[in-house]
Amino acid sequence: MDHDDRLRRPGGPRAHGGLLHQGLGVGRDRAIGERRQHEQPCRRHRLGIAGRGPADVGGHRRVRGPAVGPGVPRASRRAARHPPHAARDERPARRPRRRDVRAVDRADGSPGRRGHQHRHRGRGNRRGPGGCSPGRVATVGGTRPRRRGWPRPSLLALAPGVGVSGRPHRRRPRPRRRRRLPAGRGVRRAGRVTRPRPGAVAQRAALRDGAGRRRPGARRGGGDGPVIAAALVIPFVVGFGLIVGRRFIDGRRAAWLGAAAMTSSLTLYAVSWEGRGTVSGEIDVPWIESLGARLHLGVTAVSWPFALMTAFIAILCCLWLAVEGTSPALVGLVLVISASSLGVFSSLDALLLFVFFELALVPMWFVIAWWSDGPPDVARRAATRFLLFTVAGSALLLVGIVIAATRGGSLELITIRPDAVAIVLITLGFAVKTPVVPLHTWLPDAHSAAPTVGSVLLASVFLKLGTYGLLVFVGPSDRIGVVAPWLAVAGAAGIVWSALACYVQDDLKRLIAYSSIGHMGFVVLAISTRSDVGVAAAVFGSIAHGLVTGLLFFAAGSMKDRYGTSSMRAIGRGLYGRAPWLAVTFVLAAVASLGLPGLAGFWGEVLSLRAAYEVGEVLTRPVAWTGLGLALLGIALTTAYFVRAIRLVAQGEPVPHEGDRDLVRRELAVMGALVVAVVVLGLAPQLLLDLFEPMSWMAVAR
């Protein structure tokens, strides 16, 4: 009984199934088939191993019957393959074919492969005569007969790397790694090359060089993307919840809830940091695919200090509001403004940064207009002026981003390339928000009308959005030379102009507002140099200004709460004798703002002066040294107006007032935390400067 006879049993597979069992060699011409029959019998027959039936022992089987040979007409083949039912019923029963044939060692002792249980009909698995693969031997000992259990393998067979016979089998080679194509060449898939989208090659770079490629040594952040997302979502959710449910919670509990939310954000930002040269907590998912915008978030060595300071200031603002009579809606607005600012500092996409920027505008208008310390009409006029100026700056900024993205092909901050027109528009947009002279006129009125927490947020957080934008958009740009001289002149002029304006002010809050313009002038002067020292000066000066000016506004707010005014003459002299802790706090903040060595304000000014002295990459020596001279004059004038303020408020004979009382525990906790931060950063500036070693604009550009 040959192989085809075993196939032709009642209910068995048809003849074409038998051809599949005979192997791929059967389909070739007669000469090849006959050569395989006579010259290369199946190895299991050569070895004398028991086969599928008695007829197979001792020799090879016949490959095909004469009725289905190549020379037989097609009709006769069909008749032979499909005989009448009676003829099929007379055939002997076919023994079931075993599909789980195992391989054992070859005759020469070389190991075979085990664990191959099913016949694979792929192109690479050629079957020889008798259904055996080339170089393999079929055996009954490794098969699983029907209705019988698996044979118990020996312990040696269970050892890794050992075949059924006990000898080591040949390990399957590991798949070769796919060759990585050079950056920008695309990926070869199914015979075609897919090109990456614009900016995709460098979008995850931690740093970039002048050509937009990954800077050597730059590393991508780890899997902390959900951490950054949670740090943004928590204050947003709590803030909007307090605004909507303001009738169901009292102000003190709302303030403590807001402080807890911002504490969680501060903690998440702190634990997400992975070191300089990285994009920590990176998350990148599609957002608006038609515009090429993505939800690309992460923090770098530049944005991380801004994010930490924002969360820290927001916590202190919430603690400041933890008193009776506080509106939960005000706490909610503080959280929304802080979360929007955190979004700006965490955005790696230009359009996403712009959206977060605009989210902070409307809540700030409500804070200034509805919770003002002054007359309502004056407050709303100041809030409207603030909104008009900032919206105009936003329009310029948006047009500049669109032009840069259209001509550069990407919205990613690491790949966007503003041209001359775009860089001018972007610079004007951020100059309004910083603010830079002569676009600063909205700031003093807004500070005068805003409540204490509004002034603190406006000075410590909102103004930093403008300086941060100049840092990441204008500073690393190749086109900064178009605007650098104007930035240097405007920054230096702002230092002098604000100092002169401060000297004639009687309102303490307006004095602090003008001093903020002067501090931002130092930051803008440092950015215009585009030097290694300039980036450190800009970041350090911004952080120091946020801490020092926040302390000044908290002290001014305490005085206004006690005396009902921020006029220095109305507050009276001799505050040392009437409220000593309040006087000490105010004087410490004032001398830190004028740049006393050992405090935080000193290092930002010194680094800015050094950057101007070294000229930098894009400024000419006359322009840089002119800015240096104006900055030195501004420092002298700053010392003069702060000494005057200290003399009018803290020194002299005490003038008793019914509002005389010292700081309470809530005020001591808030201002004490800022005092510690100012002193620590002044005595250990390397805590911040180590983030920029080596100090370079490449760190700004991620």
Short mmCIF file of N, CA and C in Angstrom, two decimals, residues 6-7 52 94-101 144-146:
data_model
loop_
_atom_site.label_atom_id
_atom_site.label_comp_id
_atom_site.label_asym_id
_atom_site.label_seq_id
_atom_site.Cartn_x
_atom_site.Cartn_y
_atom_site.Cartn_z
N ARG A 6 -3.08 5.14 0.97
CA ARG A 6 -3.49 5.51 2.32
C ARG A 6 -4.34 6.76 2.32
N LEU A 7 -4.14 7.63 1.34
CA LEU A 7 -4.95 8.84 1.28
C LEU A 7 -6.35 8.57 0.77
N ARG A 52 5.69 5.63 8.73
CA ARG A 52 4.27 5.75 8.98
C ARG A 52 3.54 4.41 8.85
N ARG A 94 -7.27 4.72 6.12
CA ARG A 94 -5.99 5.43 6.17
C ARG A 94 -5.62 5.73 7.61
N ARG A 95 -4.39 5.47 7.92
CA ARG A 95 -3.91 5.80 9.26
C ARG A 95 -3.80 7.32 9.40
N PRO A 96 -4.31 7.89 10.47
CA PRO A 96 -4.26 9.37 10.59
C PRO A 96 -2.84 9.89 10.59
N ARG A 97 -2.70 10.99 9.88
CA ARG A 97 -1.39 11.63 9.78
C ARG A 97 -1.09 12.41 11.05
N ARG A 98 0.14 12.29 11.54
CA ARG A 98 0.56 12.99 12.75
C ARG A 98 1.21 14.30 12.36
N ARG A 99 0.67 15.36 12.91
CA ARG A 99 1.16 16.69 12.55
C ARG A 99 2.23 17.20 13.49
N ASP A 100 2.44 16.49 14.61
CA ASP A 100 3.39 17.01 15.61
C ASP A 100 4.69 16.22 15.58
N VAL A 101 5.26 16.12 14.40
CA VAL A 101 6.51 15.37 14.26
C VAL A 101 7.65 16.17 14.85
N ARG A 144 3.00 12.60 18.91
CA ARG A 144 1.89 12.42 19.84
C ARG A 144 0.81 11.59 19.16
N PRO A 145 0.74 10.30 19.41
CA PRO A 145 -0.29 9.48 18.75
C PRO A 145 -1.68 9.89 19.21
N ARG A 146 -2.65 9.58 18.38
CA ARG A 146 -4.04 9.87 18.73
C ARG A 146 -4.46 9.01 19.92
#
